[in-house]
Amino acid sequence: MALARYALTERLGRDGGQIVTDHGFSLGLQNTIPRGRSHALGFGLIGTLGLSDPSFAQRSQIGGYAGYQLQLTRSLGVDFLTRPVVYFYTKSDRTDFNQIFSIALRYRFSDWADANASFSYGINRSDRTVFDYDVVTSGATVGLSLRF
């Protein structure tokens, strides 16, 4: 399946002032292979053209992902994902390789409401060592879905 997406990200400082605004225009391909009634394997490729203000933060990317989805019960599921990406910073002549590993749990209350919890570990390696880092993130959400 082919995909196209637009994303707007605005980063704010502690004082509420704008630090950077990113516009991302993405094109990609993805495929899901069912492996039975309760699990599936997914993979894809995506490229994103980024436009930023201020322009020194501008970057584009090309990457992929591979994931495994397991439905433990009718309501409870778990997803595993790995996502390697190469970022090209257009104004600073910098290239980063970023790798993320994540696990997400989801509980579906109904066809239109669910709760999610996630944990991820990320590694960034840059051609400028000052930008090398490892990071751990986690979070939880409650969501509503509209299907049509």
CSV table of N, CA and C in Angstrom, one decimal, residues 26-137:
chain,number,residue,atom,x,y,z
A,26,SER,N,5.5,13.4,3.5
A,26,SER,CA,6.0,12.1,3.4
A,26,SER,C,5.3,11.3,2.3
A,27,LEU,N,6.1,10.4,1.7
A,27,LEU,CA,5.6,9.4,0.8
A,27,LEU,C,6.2,8.0,1.2
A,28,GLY,N,5.4,7.0,1.1
A,28,GLY,CA,6.0,5.7,1.6
A,28,GLY,C,5.2,4.5,1.0
A,29,LEU,N,5.8,3.3,1.3
A,29,LEU,CA,5.1,2.1,0.9
A,29,LEU,C,5.1,1.2,2.2
A,30,GLN,N,4.0,0.5,2.4
A,30,GLN,CA,4.0,-0.4,3.5
A,30,GLN,C,3.2,-1.7,3.2
A,31,ASN,N,3.5,-2.8,3.9
A,31,ASN,CA,2.8,-4.0,3.7
A,31,ASN,C,2.6,-4.7,5.0
A,32,THR,N,1.5,-5.4,5.2
A,32,THR,CA,1.3,-6.2,6.3
A,32,THR,C,1.0,-7.6,5.9
A,33,ILE,N,1.7,-8.6,6.5
A,33,ILE,CA,1.5,-10.0,6.2
A,33,ILE,C,0.8,-10.7,7.4
A,34,PRO,N,-0.4,-11.0,7.3
A,34,PRO,CA,-1.1,-11.8,8.4
A,34,PRO,C,-0.4,-13.1,8.6
A,35,ARG,N,-0.1,-13.5,9.9
A,35,ARG,CA,0.5,-14.7,10.2
A,35,ARG,C,-0.4,-15.6,11.0
A,36,GLY,N,-1.7,-15.5,10.8
A,36,GLY,CA,-2.7,-16.2,11.6
A,36,GLY,C,-3.8,-15.2,12.1
A,37,ARG,N,-4.7,-15.7,12.9
A,37,ARG,CA,-5.7,-14.8,13.3
A,37,ARG,C,-5.3,-13.8,14.4
A,38,SER,N,-4.2,-14.1,15.1
A,38,SER,CA,-3.8,-13.2,16.2
A,38,SER,C,-2.5,-12.5,16.0
A,39,HIS,N,-1.8,-12.6,14.9
A,39,HIS,CA,-0.6,-11.9,14.8
A,39,HIS,C,-0.3,-11.6,13.3
A,40,ALA,N,0.6,-10.6,13.1
A,40,ALA,CA,0.9,-10.1,11.8
A,40,ALA,C,2.3,-9.5,11.8
A,41,LEU,N,2.9,-9.5,10.7
A,41,LEU,CA,4.2,-8.9,10.4
A,41,LEU,C,4.0,-7.7,9.5
A,42,GLY,N,4.6,-6.5,9.8
A,42,GLY,CA,4.5,-5.4,9.0
A,42,GLY,C,5.8,-4.8,8.7
A,43,PHE,N,6.0,-4.2,7.5
A,43,PHE,CA,7.2,-3.5,7.1
A,43,PHE,C,6.9,-2.4,6.1
A,44,GLY,N,7.8,-1.5,6.0
A,44,GLY,CA,7.6,-0.4,5.1
A,44,GLY,C,8.9,0.5,4.9
A,45,LEU,N,8.8,1.4,4.0
A,45,LEU,CA,9.8,2.4,3.6
A,45,LEU,C,9.1,3.7,3.6
A,46,ILE,N,9.8,4.8,4.0
A,46,ILE,CA,9.2,6.1,4.0
A,46,ILE,C,10.3,7.2,3.7
A,47,GLY,N,10.0,8.2,3.0
A,47,GLY,CA,10.8,9.3,2.8
A,47,GLY,C,10.1,10.6,3.1
A,48,THR,N,10.8,11.5,3.8
A,48,THR,CA,10.1,12.7,4.2
A,48,THR,C,10.9,13.9,3.8
A,49,LEU,N,10.3,14.9,3.2
A,49,LEU,CA,10.9,16.2,2.9
A,49,LEU,C,10.5,17.1,4.0
A,50,GLY,N,11.5,17.7,4.7
A,50,GLY,CA,11.2,18.6,5.9
A,50,GLY,C,11.5,20.0,5.5
A,51,LEU,N,10.6,20.9,6.0
A,51,LEU,CA,10.8,22.4,5.8
A,51,LEU,C,10.6,22.9,7.2
A,52,SER,N,11.6,23.7,7.7
A,52,SER,CA,11.6,24.2,9.1
A,52,SER,C,11.8,25.7,9.2
A,53,ASP,N,11.3,26.2,10.3
A,53,ASP,CA,11.5,27.6,10.6
A,53,ASP,C,12.0,27.6,12.1
A,54,PRO,N,13.2,28.0,12.4
A,54,PRO,CA,14.3,28.5,11.6
A,54,PRO,C,14.9,27.4,10.7
A,55,SER,N,15.4,27.8,9.5
A,55,SER,CA,15.9,26.9,8.5
A,55,SER,C,17.1,26.0,8.9
A,56,PHE,N,17.9,26.5,9.9
A,56,PHE,CA,19.0,25.6,10.3
A,56,PHE,C,18.6,24.3,10.9
A,57,ALA,N,17.4,24.1,11.3
A,57,ALA,CA,16.9,22.9,11.9
A,57,ALA,C,16.3,22.0,10.8
A,58,GLN,N,16.3,22.4,9.5
A,58,GLN,CA,15.6,21.7,8.5
A,58,GLN,C,16.3,20.4,8.2
A,59,ARG,N,15.5,19.3,8.0
A,59,ARG,CA,16.1,18.0,7.7
A,59,ARG,C,15.1,17.2,6.9
A,60,SER,N,15.6,16.3,6.1
A,60,SER,CA,14.8,15.3,5.4
A,60,SER,C,15.2,14.0,5.9
A,61,GLN,N,14.4,12.9,5.6
A,61,GLN,CA,14.8,11.6,6.1
A,61,GLN,C,14.4,10.5,5.1
A,62,ILE,N,15.0,9.4,5.2
A,62,ILE,CA,14.6,8.2,4.5
A,62,ILE,C,14.8,7.1,5.5
A,63,GLY,N,13.8,6.2,5.6
A,63,GLY,CA,13.9,5.1,6.6
A,63,GLY,C,13.0,4.0,6.3
A,64,GLY,N,12.9,3.1,7.2
A,64,GLY,CA,12.1,1.9,7.1
A,64,GLY,C,11.6,1.5,8.5
A,65,TYR,N,10.8,0.5,8.5
A,65,TYR,CA,10.4,-0.1,9.8
A,65,TYR,C,10.1,-1.6,9.5
A,66,ALA,N,10.1,-2.3,10.6
A,66,ALA,CA,9.6,-3.7,10.7
A,66,ALA,C,9.0,-3.8,12.0
A,67,GLY,N,7.8,-4.4,12.0
A,67,GLY,CA,7.0,-4.6,13.2
A,67,GLY,C,6.3,-5.9,13.3
A,68,TYR,N,6.0,-6.3,14.5
A,68,TYR,CA,5.2,-7.5,14.8
A,68,TYR,C,4.1,-7.2,15.7
A,69,GLN,N,2.9,-7.5,15.3
A,69,GLN,CA,1.7,-7.2,16.1
A,69,GLN,C,1.1,-8.6,16.6
A,70,LEU,N,0.8,-8.6,17.9
A,70,LEU,CA,0.3,-9.8,18.5
A,70,LEU,C,-1.0,-9.4,19.3
A,71,GLN,N,-2.1,-10.1,19.0
A,71,GLN,CA,-3.3,-9.9,19.7
A,71,GLN,C,-3.4,-11.0,20.8
A,72,LEU,N,-3.2,-10.6,22.0
A,72,LEU,CA,-3.2,-11.5,23.1
A,72,LEU,C,-4.6,-12.0,23.5
A,73,THR,N,-5.6,-11.1,23.5
A,73,THR,CA,-7.0,-11.4,23.8
A,73,THR,C,-7.8,-10.5,22.8
A,74,ARG,N,-9.1,-10.6,22.9
A,74,ARG,CA,-9.9,-9.7,22.0
A,74,ARG,C,-9.7,-8.2,22.3
A,75,SER,N,-9.3,-7.9,23.5
A,75,SER,CA,-9.2,-6.5,23.9
A,75,SER,C,-7.7,-6.0,24.0
A,76,LEU,N,-6.8,-7.0,24.3
A,76,LEU,CA,-5.4,-6.6,24.6
A,76,LEU,C,-4.5,-7.1,23.5
A,77,GLY,N,-3.6,-6.1,23.0
A,77,GLY,CA,-2.7,-6.4,22.0
A,77,GLY,C,-1.3,-5.8,22.3
A,78,VAL,N,-0.3,-6.3,21.7
A,78,VAL,CA,1.1,-5.7,21.9
A,78,VAL,C,1.7,-5.6,20.5
A,79,ASP,N,2.5,-4.5,20.3
A,79,ASP,CA,3.2,-4.3,19.1
A,79,ASP,C,4.7,-4.1,19.4
A,80,PHE,N,5.6,-4.7,18.6
A,80,PHE,CA,7.0,-4.6,18.7
A,80,PHE,C,7.4,-3.9,17.4
A,81,LEU,N,8.4,-2.9,17.4
A,81,LEU,CA,8.7,-2.2,16.3
A,81,LEU,C,10.2,-1.8,16.3
A,82,THR,N,10.9,-1.9,15.2
A,82,THR,CA,12.2,-1.3,15.0
A,82,THR,C,12.2,-0.4,13.8
A,83,ARG,N,12.8,0.7,13.9
A,83,ARG,CA,12.8,1.7,12.8
A,83,ARG,C,14.1,2.4,12.7
A,84,PRO,N,14.9,2.0,11.6
A,84,PRO,CA,16.1,2.7,11.3
A,84,PRO,C,15.8,3.9,10.3
A,85,VAL,N,16.4,5.0,10.5
A,85,VAL,CA,16.2,6.2,9.7
A,85,VAL,C,17.5,7.0,9.5
A,86,VAL,N,17.7,7.5,8.4
A,86,VAL,CA,18.9,8.4,8.1
A,86,VAL,C,18.3,9.8,7.9
A,87,TYR,N,18.8,10.8,8.7
A,87,TYR,CA,18.4,12.2,8.6
A,87,TYR,C,19.4,13.0,7.9
A,88,PHE,N,19.0,13.8,7.0
A,88,PHE,CA,19.9,14.7,6.2
A,88,PHE,C,19.5,16.2,6.6
A,89,TYR,N,20.4,16.8,7.3
A,89,TYR,CA,20.2,18.2,7.7
A,89,TYR,C,20.7,19.1,6.6
A,90,THR,N,19.8,19.8,5.9
A,90,THR,CA,20.1,20.5,4.7
A,90,THR,C,20.9,21.8,4.9
A,91,LYS,N,20.8,22.5,6.0
A,91,LYS,CA,21.5,23.7,6.1
A,91,LYS,C,22.8,23.6,6.9
A,92,SER,N,23.0,22.5,7.6
A,92,SER,CA,24.2,22.3,8.5
A,92,SER,C,25.1,21.2,7.9
A,93,ASP,N,24.8,20.6,6.8
A,93,ASP,CA,25.7,19.6,6.2
A,93,ASP,C,26.0,18.5,7.2
A,94,ARG,N,24.9,18.0,7.9
A,94,ARG,CA,25.1,17.0,8.9
A,94,ARG,C,24.2,15.8,8.5
A,95,THR,N,24.6,14.6,8.8
A,95,THR,CA,23.9,13.3,8.6
A,95,THR,C,23.9,12.5,9.9
A,96,ASP,N,22.6,12.1,10.3
A,96,ASP,CA,22.5,11.3,11.5
A,96,ASP,C,21.8,9.9,11.1
A,97,PHE,N,22.3,8.9,11.8
A,97,PHE,CA,21.6,7.6,11.7
A,97,PHE,C,20.9,7.4,13.1
A,98,ASN,N,19.6,7.1,13.0
A,98,ASN,CA,18.8,6.9,14.2
A,98,ASN,C,18.1,5.6,14.1
A,99,GLN,N,18.1,4.9,15.3
A,99,GLN,CA,17.5,3.6,15.4
A,99,GLN,C,16.6,3.6,16.6
A,100,ILE,N,15.3,3.1,16.4
A,100,ILE,CA,14.4,3.1,17.6
A,100,ILE,C,13.9,1.6,17.7
A,101,PHE,N,13.8,1.2,18.9
A,101,PHE,CA,13.2,-0.1,19.3
A,101,PHE,C,12.0,0.2,20.2
A,102,SER,N,10.8,-0.3,20.0
A,102,SER,CA,9.7,0.0,20.8
A,102,SER,C,8.8,-1.1,21.1
A,103,ILE,N,8.1,-1.0,22.2
A,103,ILE,CA,7.0,-2.0,22.5
A,103,ILE,C,5.8,-1.1,22.9
A,104,ALA,N,4.6,-1.5,22.5
A,104,ALA,CA,3.4,-0.8,22.8
A,104,ALA,C,2.3,-1.8,23.2
A,105,LEU,N,1.6,-1.5,24.2
A,105,LEU,CA,0.4,-2.2,24.6
A,105,LEU,C,-0.8,-1.4,24.4
A,106,ARG,N,-1.9,-2.1,24.0
A,106,ARG,CA,-3.1,-1.4,23.7
A,106,ARG,C,-4.3,-2.2,24.3
A,107,TYR,N,-5.2,-1.5,24.9
A,107,TYR,CA,-6.4,-2.1,25.4
A,107,TYR,C,-7.6,-1.4,24.7
A,108,ARG,N,-8.4,-2.2,24.0
A,108,ARG,CA,-9.6,-1.7,23.3
A,108,ARG,C,-10.8,-1.8,24.2
A,109,PHE,N,-11.4,-0.7,24.6
A,109,PHE,CA,-12.6,-0.7,25.4
A,109,PHE,C,-13.8,-1.0,24.5
A,110,SER,N,-13.8,-0.4,23.3
A,110,SER,CA,-14.9,-0.6,22.4
A,110,SER,C,-14.3,-0.3,21.0
A,111,ASP,N,-15.2,-0.3,19.9
A,111,ASP,CA,-14.7,0.0,18.6
A,111,ASP,C,-14.2,1.4,18.4
A,112,TRP,N,-14.5,2.3,19.4
A,112,TRP,CA,-14.2,3.7,19.2
A,112,TRP,C,-13.4,4.2,20.3
A,113,ALA,N,-13.0,3.4,21.3
A,113,ALA,CA,-12.2,3.9,22.5
A,113,ALA,C,-11.1,2.9,22.9
A,114,ASP,N,-9.9,3.4,23.1
A,114,ASP,CA,-8.8,2.5,23.5
A,114,ASP,C,-7.8,3.3,24.4
A,115,ALA,N,-7.0,2.5,25.1
A,115,ALA,CA,-5.9,3.1,25.9
A,115,ALA,C,-4.6,2.4,25.4
A,116,ASN,N,-3.5,3.2,25.4
A,116,ASN,CA,-2.2,2.7,24.9
A,116,ASN,C,-1.1,3.1,25.9
A,117,ALA,N,-0.1,2.2,26.0
A,117,ALA,CA,1.1,2.5,26.8
A,117,ALA,C,2.3,2.1,25.9
A,118,SER,N,3.4,2.8,26.0
A,118,SER,CA,4.5,2.5,25.1
A,118,SER,C,5.8,2.7,25.9
A,119,PHE,N,6.8,2.1,25.4
A,119,PHE,CA,8.2,2.2,25.9
A,119,PHE,C,9.1,2.1,24.6
A,120,SER,N,10.1,3.0,24.5
A,120,SER,CA,11.0,2.9,23.4
A,120,SER,C,12.4,3.3,23.8
A,121,TYR,N,13.4,2.7,23.1
A,121,TYR,CA,14.8,3.0,23.3
A,121,TYR,C,15.3,3.5,21.9
A,122,GLY,N,16.0,4.6,21.9
A,122,GLY,CA,16.5,5.2,20.7
A,122,GLY,C,18.0,5.4,20.8
A,123,ILE,N,18.6,5.2,19.6
A,123,ILE,CA,20.1,5.5,19.5
A,123,ILE,C,20.3,6.4,18.3
A,124,ASN,N,21.0,7.5,18.5
A,124,ASN,CA,21.4,8.4,17.4
A,124,ASN,C,22.9,8.5,17.3
A,125,ARG,N,23.3,8.3,16.1
A,125,ARG,CA,24.8,8.4,15.8
A,125,ARG,C,24.9,9.4,14.6
A,126,SER,N,25.7,10.4,14.8
A,126,SER,CA,25.9,11.5,13.9
A,126,SER,C,27.3,11.5,13.3
A,127,ASP,N,27.5,12.2,12.2
A,127,ASP,CA,28.8,12.4,11.7
A,127,ASP,C,29.5,13.6,12.5
A,128,ARG,N,28.7,14.2,13.4
A,128,ARG,CA,29.2,15.1,14.4
A,128,ARG,C,29.0,14.5,15.8
A,129,THR,N,30.0,14.1,16.4
A,129,THR,CA,29.8,13.3,17.7
A,129,THR,C,29.1,14.0,18.8
A,130,VAL,N,29.0,15.3,18.7
A,130,VAL,CA,28.3,16.1,19.7
A,130,VAL,C,26.8,15.7,19.7
A,131,PHE,N,26.3,15.2,18.6
A,131,PHE,CA,24.9,14.8,18.4
A,131,PHE,C,24.6,13.3,18.6
A,132,ASP,N,25.6,12.6,19.1
A,132,ASP,CA,25.4,11.2,19.5
A,132,ASP,C,24.7,11.1,20.8
A,133,TYR,N,23.7,10.2,20.9
A,133,TYR,CA,22.9,10.1,22.2
A,133,TYR,C,22.1,8.8,22.1
A,134,ASP,N,21.8,8.3,23.3
A,134,ASP,CA,20.8,7.2,23.6
A,134,ASP,C,19.7,7.8,24.4
A,135,VAL,N,18.5,7.4,24.2
A,135,VAL,CA,17.3,7.9,24.9
A,135,VAL,C,16.3,6.9,25.1
A,136,VAL,N,15.6,7.0,26.3
A,136,VAL,CA,14.5,6.1,26.6
A,136,VAL,C,13.3,7.0,26.8
A,137,THR,N,12.1,6.6,26.2
A,137,THR,CA,10.9,7.3,26.3
A,137,THR,C,9.8,6.4,26.7
